[in-house]
Coordinates of C-alpha atoms in Angstrom, one line a residue:
X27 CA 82.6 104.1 88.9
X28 CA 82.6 102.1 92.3
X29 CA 82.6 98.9 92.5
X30 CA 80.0 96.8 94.3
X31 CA 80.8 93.9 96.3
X32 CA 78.5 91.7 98.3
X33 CA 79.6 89.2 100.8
X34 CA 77.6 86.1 102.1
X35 CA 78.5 85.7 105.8
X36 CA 80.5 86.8 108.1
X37 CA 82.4 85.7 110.9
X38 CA 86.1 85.1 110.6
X39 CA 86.6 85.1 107.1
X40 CA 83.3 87.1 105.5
X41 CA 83.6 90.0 108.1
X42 CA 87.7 90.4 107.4
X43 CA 87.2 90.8 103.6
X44 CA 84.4 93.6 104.2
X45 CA 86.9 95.8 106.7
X46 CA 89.9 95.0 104.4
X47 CA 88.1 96.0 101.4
X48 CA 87.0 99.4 102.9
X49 CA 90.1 100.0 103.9
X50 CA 91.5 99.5 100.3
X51 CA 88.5 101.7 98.7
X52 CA 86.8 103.9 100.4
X53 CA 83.9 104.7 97.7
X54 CA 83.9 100.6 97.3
X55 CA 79.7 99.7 97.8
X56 CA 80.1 96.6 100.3
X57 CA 77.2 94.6 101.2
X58 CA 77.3 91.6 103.9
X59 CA 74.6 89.6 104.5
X60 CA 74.8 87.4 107.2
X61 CA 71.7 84.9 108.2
X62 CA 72.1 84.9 111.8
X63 CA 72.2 87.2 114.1
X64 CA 75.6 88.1 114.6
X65 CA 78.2 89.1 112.3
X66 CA 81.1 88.3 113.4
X67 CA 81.6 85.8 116.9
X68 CA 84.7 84.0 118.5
X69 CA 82.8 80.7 117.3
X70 CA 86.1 79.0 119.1
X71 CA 85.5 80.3 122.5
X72 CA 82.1 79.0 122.6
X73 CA 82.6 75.8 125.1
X74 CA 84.2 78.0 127.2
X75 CA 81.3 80.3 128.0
X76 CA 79.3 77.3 128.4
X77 CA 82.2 76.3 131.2
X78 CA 82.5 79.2 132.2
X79 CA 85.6 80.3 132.0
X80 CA 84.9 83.3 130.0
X81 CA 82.4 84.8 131.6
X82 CA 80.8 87.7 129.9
X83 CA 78.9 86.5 126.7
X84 CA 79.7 89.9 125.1
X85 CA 82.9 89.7 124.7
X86 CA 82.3 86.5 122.2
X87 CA 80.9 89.3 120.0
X88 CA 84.4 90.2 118.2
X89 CA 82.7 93.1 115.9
X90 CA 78.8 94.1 115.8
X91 CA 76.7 94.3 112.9
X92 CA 76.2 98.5 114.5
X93 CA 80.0 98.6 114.9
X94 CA 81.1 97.6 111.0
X95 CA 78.4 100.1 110.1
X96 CA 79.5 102.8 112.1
X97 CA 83.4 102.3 111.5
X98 CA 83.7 101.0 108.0
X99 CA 80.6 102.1 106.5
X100 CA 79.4 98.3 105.4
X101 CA 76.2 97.9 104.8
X102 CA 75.3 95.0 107.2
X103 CA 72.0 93.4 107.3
X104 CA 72.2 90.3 109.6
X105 CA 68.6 87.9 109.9
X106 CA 68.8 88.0 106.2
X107 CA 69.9 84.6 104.0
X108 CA 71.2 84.0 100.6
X109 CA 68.3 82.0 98.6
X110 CA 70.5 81.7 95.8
X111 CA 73.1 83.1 93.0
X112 CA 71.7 84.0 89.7
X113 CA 75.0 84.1 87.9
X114 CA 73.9 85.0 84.5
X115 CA 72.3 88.4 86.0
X116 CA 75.4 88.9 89.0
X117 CA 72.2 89.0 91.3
X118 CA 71.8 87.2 94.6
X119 CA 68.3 86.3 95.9
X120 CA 67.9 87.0 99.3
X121 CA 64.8 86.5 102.3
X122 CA 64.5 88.7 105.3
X123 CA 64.2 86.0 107.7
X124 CA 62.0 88.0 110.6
X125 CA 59.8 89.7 107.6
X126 CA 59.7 87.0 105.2
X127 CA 60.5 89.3 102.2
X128 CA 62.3 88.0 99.3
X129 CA 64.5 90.7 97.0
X130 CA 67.5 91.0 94.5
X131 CA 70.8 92.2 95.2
X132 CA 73.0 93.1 92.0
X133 CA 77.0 92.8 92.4
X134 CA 80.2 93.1 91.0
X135 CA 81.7 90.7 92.4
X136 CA 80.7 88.3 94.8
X137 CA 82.3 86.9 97.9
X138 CA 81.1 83.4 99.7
X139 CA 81.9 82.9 103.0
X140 CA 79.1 80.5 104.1
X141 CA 81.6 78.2 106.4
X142 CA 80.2 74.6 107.3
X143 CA 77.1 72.8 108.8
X144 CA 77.8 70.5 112.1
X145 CA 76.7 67.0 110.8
X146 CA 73.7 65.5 112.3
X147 CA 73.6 62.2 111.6
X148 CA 70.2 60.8 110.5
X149 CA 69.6 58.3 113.4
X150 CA 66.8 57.3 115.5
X151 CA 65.5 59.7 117.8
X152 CA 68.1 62.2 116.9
X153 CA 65.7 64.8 117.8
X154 CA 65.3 64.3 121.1
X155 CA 64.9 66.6 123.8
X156 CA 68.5 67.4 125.5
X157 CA 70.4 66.6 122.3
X158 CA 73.1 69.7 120.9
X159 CA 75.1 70.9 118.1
X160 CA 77.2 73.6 118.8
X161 CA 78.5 76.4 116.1
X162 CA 76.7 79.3 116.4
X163 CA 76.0 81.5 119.5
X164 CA 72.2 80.8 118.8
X165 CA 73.5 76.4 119.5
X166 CA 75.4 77.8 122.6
X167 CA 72.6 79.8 124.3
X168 CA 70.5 77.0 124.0
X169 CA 73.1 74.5 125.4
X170 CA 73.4 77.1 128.4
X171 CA 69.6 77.6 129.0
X172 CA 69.3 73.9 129.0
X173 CA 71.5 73.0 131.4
X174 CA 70.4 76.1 133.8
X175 CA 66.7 74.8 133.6
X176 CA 67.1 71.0 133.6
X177 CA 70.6 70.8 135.6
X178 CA 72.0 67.6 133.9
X179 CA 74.3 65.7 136.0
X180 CA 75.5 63.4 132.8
X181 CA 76.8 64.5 129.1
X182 CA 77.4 62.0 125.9
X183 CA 79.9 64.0 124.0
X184 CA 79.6 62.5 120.4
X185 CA 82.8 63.1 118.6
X186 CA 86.3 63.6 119.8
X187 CA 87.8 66.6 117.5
X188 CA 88.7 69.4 119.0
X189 CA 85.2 70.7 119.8
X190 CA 84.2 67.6 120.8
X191 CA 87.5 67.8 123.7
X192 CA 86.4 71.1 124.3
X193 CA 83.3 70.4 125.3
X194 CA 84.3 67.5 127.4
X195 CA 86.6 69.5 129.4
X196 CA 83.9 72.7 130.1
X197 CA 81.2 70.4 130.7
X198 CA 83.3 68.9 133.2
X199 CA 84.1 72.1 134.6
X200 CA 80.8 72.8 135.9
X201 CA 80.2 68.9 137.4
X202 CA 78.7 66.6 134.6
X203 CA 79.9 63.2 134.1
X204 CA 80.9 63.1 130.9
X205 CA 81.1 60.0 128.2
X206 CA 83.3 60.5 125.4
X207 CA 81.8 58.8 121.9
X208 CA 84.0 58.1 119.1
X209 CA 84.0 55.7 115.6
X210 CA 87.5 56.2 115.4
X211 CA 90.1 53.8 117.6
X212 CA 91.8 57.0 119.2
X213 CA 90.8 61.1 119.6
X214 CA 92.7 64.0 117.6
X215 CA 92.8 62.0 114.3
X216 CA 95.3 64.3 113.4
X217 CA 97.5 63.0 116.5
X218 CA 99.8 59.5 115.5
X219 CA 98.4 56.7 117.9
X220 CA 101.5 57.1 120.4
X221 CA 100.6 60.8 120.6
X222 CA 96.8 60.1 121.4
X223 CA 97.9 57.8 124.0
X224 CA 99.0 61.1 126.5
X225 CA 95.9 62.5 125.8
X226 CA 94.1 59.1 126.3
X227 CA 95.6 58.8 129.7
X228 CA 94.8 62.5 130.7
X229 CA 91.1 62.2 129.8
X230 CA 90.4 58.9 132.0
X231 CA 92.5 60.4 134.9
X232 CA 90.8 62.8 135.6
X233 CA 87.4 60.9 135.4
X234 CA 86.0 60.7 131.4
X235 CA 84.8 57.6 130.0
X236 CA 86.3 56.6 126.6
X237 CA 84.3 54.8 124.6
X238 CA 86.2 54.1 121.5
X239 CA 86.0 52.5 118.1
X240 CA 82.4 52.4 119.0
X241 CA 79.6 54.1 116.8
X242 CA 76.5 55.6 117.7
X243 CA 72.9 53.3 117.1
X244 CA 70.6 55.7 117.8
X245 CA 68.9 57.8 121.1
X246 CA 66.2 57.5 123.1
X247 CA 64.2 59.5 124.9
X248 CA 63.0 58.7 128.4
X249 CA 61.2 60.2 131.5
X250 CA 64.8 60.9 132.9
X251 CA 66.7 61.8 130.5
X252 CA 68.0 60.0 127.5
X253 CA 69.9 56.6 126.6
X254 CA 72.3 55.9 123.6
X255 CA 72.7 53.0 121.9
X256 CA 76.1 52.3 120.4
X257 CA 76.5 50.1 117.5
X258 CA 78.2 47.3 120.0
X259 CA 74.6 47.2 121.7
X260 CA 75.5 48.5 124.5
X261 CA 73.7 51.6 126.1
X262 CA 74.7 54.8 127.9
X263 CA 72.2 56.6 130.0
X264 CA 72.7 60.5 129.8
X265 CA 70.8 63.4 130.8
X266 CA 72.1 65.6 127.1
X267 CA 74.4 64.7 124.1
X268 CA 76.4 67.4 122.1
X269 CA 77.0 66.1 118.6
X270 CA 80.5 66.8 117.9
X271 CA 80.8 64.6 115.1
X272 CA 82.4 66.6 112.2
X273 CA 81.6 69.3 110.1
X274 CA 80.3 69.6 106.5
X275 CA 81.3 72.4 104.0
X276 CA 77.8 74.3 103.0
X277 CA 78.6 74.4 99.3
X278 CA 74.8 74.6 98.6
X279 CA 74.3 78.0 96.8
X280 CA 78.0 77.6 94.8
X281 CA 76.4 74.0 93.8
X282 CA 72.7 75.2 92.9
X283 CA 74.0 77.9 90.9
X284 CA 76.9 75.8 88.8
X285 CA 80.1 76.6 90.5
X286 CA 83.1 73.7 90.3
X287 CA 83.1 71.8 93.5
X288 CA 85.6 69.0 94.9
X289 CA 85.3 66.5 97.0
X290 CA 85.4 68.6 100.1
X291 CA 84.8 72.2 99.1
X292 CA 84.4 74.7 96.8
X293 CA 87.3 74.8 94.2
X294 CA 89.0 77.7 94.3
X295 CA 92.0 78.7 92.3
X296 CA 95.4 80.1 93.9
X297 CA 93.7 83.8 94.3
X298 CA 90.6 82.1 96.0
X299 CA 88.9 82.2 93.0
X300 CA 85.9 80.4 91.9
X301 CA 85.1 79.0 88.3
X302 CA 83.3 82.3 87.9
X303 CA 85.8 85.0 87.9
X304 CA 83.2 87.3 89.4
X305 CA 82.9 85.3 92.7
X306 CA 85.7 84.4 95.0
X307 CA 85.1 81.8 97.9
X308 CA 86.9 81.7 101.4
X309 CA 86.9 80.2 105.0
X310 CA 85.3 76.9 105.9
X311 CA 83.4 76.1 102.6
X312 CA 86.4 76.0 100.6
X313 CA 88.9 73.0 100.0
X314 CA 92.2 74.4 99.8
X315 CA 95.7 72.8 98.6
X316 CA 98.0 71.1 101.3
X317 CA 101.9 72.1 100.1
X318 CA 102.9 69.0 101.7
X319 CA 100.7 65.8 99.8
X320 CA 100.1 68.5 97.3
X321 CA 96.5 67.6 97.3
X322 CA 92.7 69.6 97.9
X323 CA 91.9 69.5 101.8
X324 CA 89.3 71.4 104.2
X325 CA 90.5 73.2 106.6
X326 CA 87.6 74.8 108.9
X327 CA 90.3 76.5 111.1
X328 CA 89.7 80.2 112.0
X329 CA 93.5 81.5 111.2
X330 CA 92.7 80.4 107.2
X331 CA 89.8 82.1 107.3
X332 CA 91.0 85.1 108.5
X333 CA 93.9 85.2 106.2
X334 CA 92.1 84.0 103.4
X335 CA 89.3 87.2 104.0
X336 CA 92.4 89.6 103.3
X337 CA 93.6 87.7 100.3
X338 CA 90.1 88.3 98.8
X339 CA 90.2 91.8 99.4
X340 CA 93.1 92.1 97.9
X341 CA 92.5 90.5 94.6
X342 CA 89.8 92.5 94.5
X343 CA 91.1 95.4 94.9
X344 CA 93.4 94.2 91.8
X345 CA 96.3 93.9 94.7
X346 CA 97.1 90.2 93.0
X347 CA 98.5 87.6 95.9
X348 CA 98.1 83.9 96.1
X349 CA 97.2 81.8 99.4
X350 CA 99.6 79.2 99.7
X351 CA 98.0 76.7 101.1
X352 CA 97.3 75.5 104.6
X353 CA 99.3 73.1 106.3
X354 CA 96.4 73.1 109.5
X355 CA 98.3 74.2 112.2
X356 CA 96.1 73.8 115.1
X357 CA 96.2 73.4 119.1
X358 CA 93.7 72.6 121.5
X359 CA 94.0 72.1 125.2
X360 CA 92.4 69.1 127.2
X361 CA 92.6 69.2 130.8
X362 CA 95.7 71.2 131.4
X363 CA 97.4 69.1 128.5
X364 CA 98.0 70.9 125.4
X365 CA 98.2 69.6 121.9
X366 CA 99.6 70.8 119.0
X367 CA 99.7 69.6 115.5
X368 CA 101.0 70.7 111.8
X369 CA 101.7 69.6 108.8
X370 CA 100.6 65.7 107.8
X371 CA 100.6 62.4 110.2
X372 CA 102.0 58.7 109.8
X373 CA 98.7 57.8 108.3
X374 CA 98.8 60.4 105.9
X375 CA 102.0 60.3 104.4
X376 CA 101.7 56.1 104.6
X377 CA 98.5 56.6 102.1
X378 CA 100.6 58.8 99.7
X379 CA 103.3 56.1 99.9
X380 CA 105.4 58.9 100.8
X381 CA 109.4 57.7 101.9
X382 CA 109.6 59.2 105.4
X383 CA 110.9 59.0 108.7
X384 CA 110.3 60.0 112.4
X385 CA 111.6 60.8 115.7
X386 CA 110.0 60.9 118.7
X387 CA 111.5 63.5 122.0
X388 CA 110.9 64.0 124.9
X389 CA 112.4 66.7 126.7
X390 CA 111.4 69.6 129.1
X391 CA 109.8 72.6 128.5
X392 CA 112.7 74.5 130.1
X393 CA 115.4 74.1 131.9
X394 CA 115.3 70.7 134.8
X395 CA 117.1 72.8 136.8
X396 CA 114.4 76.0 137.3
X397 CA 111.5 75.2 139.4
X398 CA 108.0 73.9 137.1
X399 CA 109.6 71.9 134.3
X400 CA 107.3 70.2 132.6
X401 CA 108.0 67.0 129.7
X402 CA 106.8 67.2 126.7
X403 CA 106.4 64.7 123.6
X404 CA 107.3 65.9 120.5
X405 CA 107.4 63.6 117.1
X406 CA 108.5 65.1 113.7
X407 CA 108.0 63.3 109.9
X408 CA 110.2 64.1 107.7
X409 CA 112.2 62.9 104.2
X410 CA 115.3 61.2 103.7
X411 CA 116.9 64.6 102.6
X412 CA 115.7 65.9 106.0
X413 CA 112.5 68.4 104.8
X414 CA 110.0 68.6 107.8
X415 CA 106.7 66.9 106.8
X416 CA 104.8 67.0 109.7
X417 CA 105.0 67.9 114.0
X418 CA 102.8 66.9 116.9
X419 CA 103.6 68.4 120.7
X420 CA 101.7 66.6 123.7
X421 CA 102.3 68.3 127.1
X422 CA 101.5 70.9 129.8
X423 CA 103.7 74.0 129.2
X424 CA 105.5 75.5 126.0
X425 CA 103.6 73.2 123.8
X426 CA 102.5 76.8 121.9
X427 CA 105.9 77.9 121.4
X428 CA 107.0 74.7 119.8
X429 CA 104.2 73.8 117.6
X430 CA 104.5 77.3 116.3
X431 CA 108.0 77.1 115.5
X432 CA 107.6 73.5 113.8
X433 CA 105.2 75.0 111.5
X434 CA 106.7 77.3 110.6
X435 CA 109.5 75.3 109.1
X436 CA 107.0 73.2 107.4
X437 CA 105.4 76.0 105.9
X438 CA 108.1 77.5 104.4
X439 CA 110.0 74.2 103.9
X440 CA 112.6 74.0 106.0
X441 CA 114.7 71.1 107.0
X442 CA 115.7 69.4 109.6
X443 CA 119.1 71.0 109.9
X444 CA 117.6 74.0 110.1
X445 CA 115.7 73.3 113.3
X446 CA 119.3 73.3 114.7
X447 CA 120.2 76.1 113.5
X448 CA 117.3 78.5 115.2
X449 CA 118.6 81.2 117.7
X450 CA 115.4 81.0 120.1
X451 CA 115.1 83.1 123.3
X452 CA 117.0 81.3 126.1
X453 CA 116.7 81.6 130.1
X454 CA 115.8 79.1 132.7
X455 CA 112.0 79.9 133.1
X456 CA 111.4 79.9 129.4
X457 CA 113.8 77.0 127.5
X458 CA 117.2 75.2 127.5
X459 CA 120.3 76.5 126.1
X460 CA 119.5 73.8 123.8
X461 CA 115.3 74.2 123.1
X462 CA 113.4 71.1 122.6
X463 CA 112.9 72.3 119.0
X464 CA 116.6 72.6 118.6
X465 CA 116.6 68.8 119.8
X466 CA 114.3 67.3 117.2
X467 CA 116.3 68.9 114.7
X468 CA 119.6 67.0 115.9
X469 CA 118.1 63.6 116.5
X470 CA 116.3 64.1 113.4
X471 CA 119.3 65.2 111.8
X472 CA 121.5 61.9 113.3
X473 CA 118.8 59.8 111.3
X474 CA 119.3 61.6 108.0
X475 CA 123.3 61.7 108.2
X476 CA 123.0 57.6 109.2
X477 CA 124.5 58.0 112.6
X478 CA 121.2 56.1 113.6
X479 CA 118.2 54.3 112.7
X480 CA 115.2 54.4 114.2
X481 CA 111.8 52.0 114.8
X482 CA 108.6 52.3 116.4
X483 CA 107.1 50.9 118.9
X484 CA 104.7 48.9 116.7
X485 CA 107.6 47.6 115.1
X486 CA 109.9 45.3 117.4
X487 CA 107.7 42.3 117.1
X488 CA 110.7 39.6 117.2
X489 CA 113.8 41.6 117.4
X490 CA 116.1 41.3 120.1
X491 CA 115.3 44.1 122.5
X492 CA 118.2 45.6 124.9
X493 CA 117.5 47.8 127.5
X494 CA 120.6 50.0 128.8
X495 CA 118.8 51.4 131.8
X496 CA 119.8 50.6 135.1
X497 CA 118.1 47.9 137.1
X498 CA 116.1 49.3 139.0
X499 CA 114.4 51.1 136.3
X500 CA 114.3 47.9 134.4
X501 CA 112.4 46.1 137.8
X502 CA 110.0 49.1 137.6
X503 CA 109.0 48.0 133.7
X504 CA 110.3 47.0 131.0
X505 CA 109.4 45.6 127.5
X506 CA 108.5 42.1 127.8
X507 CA 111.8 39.8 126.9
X508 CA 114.2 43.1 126.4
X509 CA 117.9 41.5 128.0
X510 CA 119.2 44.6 130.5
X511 CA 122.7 45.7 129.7
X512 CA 123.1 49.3 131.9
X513 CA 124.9 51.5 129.3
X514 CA 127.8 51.4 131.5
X515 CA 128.3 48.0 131.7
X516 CA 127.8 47.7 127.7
X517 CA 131.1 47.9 126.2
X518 CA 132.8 45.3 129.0
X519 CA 129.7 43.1 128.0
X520 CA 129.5 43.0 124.0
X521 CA 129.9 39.2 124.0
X522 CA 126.3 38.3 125.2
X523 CA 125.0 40.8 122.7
X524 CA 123.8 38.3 119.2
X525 CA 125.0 39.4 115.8
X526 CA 122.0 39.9 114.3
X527 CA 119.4 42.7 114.4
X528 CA 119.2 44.9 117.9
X529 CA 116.2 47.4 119.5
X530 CA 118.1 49.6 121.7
X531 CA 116.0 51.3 124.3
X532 CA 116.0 53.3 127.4
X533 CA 113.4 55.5 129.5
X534 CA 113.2 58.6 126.8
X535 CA 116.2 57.6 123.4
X536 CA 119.4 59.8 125.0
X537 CA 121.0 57.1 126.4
X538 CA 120.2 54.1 123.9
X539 CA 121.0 56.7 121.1
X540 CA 124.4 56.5 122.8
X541 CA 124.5 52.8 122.8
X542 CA 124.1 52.1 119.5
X543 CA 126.6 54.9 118.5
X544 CA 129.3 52.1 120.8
X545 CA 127.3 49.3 119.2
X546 CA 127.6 50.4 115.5
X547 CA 131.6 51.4 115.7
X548 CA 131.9 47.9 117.6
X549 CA 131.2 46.2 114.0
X550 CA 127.2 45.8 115.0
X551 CA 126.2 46.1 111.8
X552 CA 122.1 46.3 112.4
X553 CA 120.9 48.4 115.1
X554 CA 118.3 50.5 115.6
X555 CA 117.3 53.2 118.3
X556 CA 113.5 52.8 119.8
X557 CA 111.8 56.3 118.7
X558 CA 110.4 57.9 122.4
X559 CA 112.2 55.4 124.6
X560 CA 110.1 53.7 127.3
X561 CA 108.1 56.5 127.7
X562 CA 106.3 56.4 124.2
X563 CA 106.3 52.6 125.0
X564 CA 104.8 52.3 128.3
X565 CA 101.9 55.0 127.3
X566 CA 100.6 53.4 123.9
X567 CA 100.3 49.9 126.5
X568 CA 99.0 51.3 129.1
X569 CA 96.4 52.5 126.6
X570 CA 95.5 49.1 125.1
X571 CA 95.0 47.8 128.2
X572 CA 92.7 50.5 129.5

């Protein structure tokens, strides 16, 4: 006898299970009901239609509710919601929105893919005229009709996550002034402070205001436009606001109807498996284990999703496989700068109490030599015994690549000493004989053999500081009461060098690496290489002082 299966939303993760599972059975009943109006949409591409940049709002519609009925024979009824889950009975309640009539729908087995609700903090005047969330195409069409009727010349962008960045950078695009909102002391809280700082510096030059650490009072609505009040007192005067504040997994019907839920999801078991063996759970909703703190995490990420909506399918089908996890690869671009993150940051691992180290490099994206190299910053965590905990890549070109590379070792747990043993793709327009991901492995790699140690920059408060650059670098900047020693002048000058602890540093960590290397075989028994160089330096000051 078939089997019936019915799905609760679509998108990413809801409309993948309902094509894999026809696929897999093709007498399989398979219902998806979707509340809005489109089944499945590139919810990721929607700041750039509001920029502009993608053009044609059609091709934001990655399947049709006409095209999964046609093709896989899924019974799709969008405009109709999930009231609730009578477990008990394996019945779903469901209301036709546009008619307003309620009915039963028996299953098997069900699948929830409801995703999350954009949080919309309860605040004064929060529903003013002019003020946006933005996840569904229903939020952008509005966004786009407001600004085409009221032409705003000023945006308040609550929130700097990625969605938050994106819609800085497509508003932007088409001439508002844009403000930048955020609680937190830096944007990308997934970034490490140092790592922020590029982006920081990015964001102001090219004309966003950054108003950080600073919380949101409430809004007001006034003849021309709006004003909002920050926490600090002070007031920003805007003419729309998108809150971009975060997200919130809508666990409401797995809640109403009894299912286990933890403290940022649905709980779901290695086969994406609710507490009810009849109903599996998937995409944004669910909190799903992170293989490196071994603990329960959200991940509202579209690539999980996806994955996660085959994975169902298969289980269902009785093809048994596990999801293993997400360690939240992500990227995001802001004005031409690209950033990529995997795996867990410094703050992170520091609230596990985990024993780790870093390295912070910054090479080229290709060869110096071929015209269009382009630096890039890239830090790595790691353990002692050299397995990759973590990788964030800050810059302009090949930041993909990298990022996609570095999570993949961390994914499948490889080391440091692997990184330098990858044989990537090599020519002048695409790498280095020697790829930068090739070089965090080696300089992570002298740190775990104890050829070096390393410290940050937050962390040469009364040390003696030498600089091995040349002078005229040194003139240019340095770090306030380092003692300049060019590196070849060093081994002739030893004597003015104290025998206590040393902070080697230079513009980028090549050349002070080499330093302490003649310092340590010199019978310098305590010194330590400056992770980043100057370069990691200079940009986390300039960004206090901004």
């Amino acid at each position: 006898m078939a089997i019936k299966v019915v799905i609760v939303g679509g998108v990413a993760g809801g409309a993948t299970a309902a094509a894999r599972l026809r696929r897999f059975d093709e007498d399989a009943q398979i219902v998806l009901l979707e509340r809005g109006e489109y089944v499945s949409f590139a919810n990721c591409d929607l700041p750039y239609h509001i920029g502009g940049v993608i053009p044609n709002r059609e091709a934001l519609l990655v399947q049709t509710a006409e095209g999964m009925r046609t093709r896989y024979r899924i019974d799709v009824r969008t405009g109709h919601e999930v009231l609730r889950i009578h477990r008990r009975e394996k019945q779903v309640e469901v209301i036709h929105r546009q008619t307003g009539e309620v009915y039963k729908e028996d299953y098997d087995y069900l699948v929830l893919s409801p995703g999350v609700e954009p949080i919309r903090p309860d605040l004064p005047g929060i529903d003013a005229r002019g003020i946006f969330t933005l996840r569904t195409m229903e939020h952008m069409d509005s966004i786009k009709e407001f600004i085409k009727t009221s032409q705003p010349q000023r945006a308040v962008v609550v929130g700097a996550g990625f969605i938050g960045l994106e819609m800085a950078e497509n508003l932007h695009e088409i001439g508002l002034k844009v403000d930048i909102v955020e609680m937190a002391p830096q944007v990308l809280a997934q970034l490490d402070k140092e790592m922020a700082a590029h982006v920081h510096a990015r964001l102001r030059k090219v004309g966003v205001d950054l108003n950080l650490g600073r919380a949101v009072k409430g809004f007001q609505e006034l003849r021309d436009g709006l004003e909002v009040e920050l926490a600090d007192g002070s007031v920003l005067k805007t003419d729309m606001v998108i809150l971009a504040a975060g997200v919130r997994p809508d666990t409401r019907l797995a809640k109403e109807c009894g299912l286990l839920i933890g403290c940022s999801g649905i709980q779901v078991d290695d086969y994406l498996q609710t507490s009810d063996p009849a109903i599996y759970a998937l995409g944004d909703a669910i909190e799903v284990r992170d293989p490196i703190l071994n603990r329960s995490i959200p991940i509202p990420l579209a690539g999980p999703a996806n994955k996660q909506g085959r994975i169902v399918a298969n289980n269902i089908c009785g093809r048994r496989e596990r999801y293993n996890g997400s360690v939240g690869t992500a990227i995001v671009q802001v004005f031409g700068l690209h950033v990529g993150v995997a795996g867990s940051n410094r703050r992170s691992l520091e609230e596990e109490k985990i024993d780790f180290s870093s390295v912070v490099i910054h090479p080229l994206s290709h060869a110096g030599y071929y015209p269009g190299a382009k630096p890039l910053a890239i830090k790595v965590h790691f353990t002692r015994g050299g397995r990759l905990l973590g990788a964030q890549v800050v810059g302009e070109q090949g930041v993909d690549k990298r990022i996609d590379l570095l999570a993949t070792a961390i994914k499948v747990g490889l080391t440091v000493y692997d990184l330098q043993g990858l044989e990537l793709a090599y020519a002048p327009p695409f790498s280095s004989a020697k790829d930068p991901v090739n070089m965090v492995g080696y300089v992570a790699g002298n740190v775990c053999n104890g050829d070096v140690d390393v410290v940050n920059w937050d962390q040469i408060q009364d040390r003696f500081v030498l600089d091995v650059r040349e002078p005229s670098e040194y003139a240019a900047g340095h770090i306030p009461g380092a003692v300049n020693i060019p590196l070849g002048q060093l081994r002739d000058r030893l004597a003015e060098l104290p025998d206590g602890e040393i902070v080697v540093y230079c513009r980028v960590g090549l050349r002070s690496y080499v330093a302490t290397r003649i310092l340590m075989q010199r019978g310098f028994r305590s010194v330590l290489n400056l992770n980043g160089g100057y370069t990691t330096y200079s940009a986390v000051m300039a960004d206090e002082d901004s």
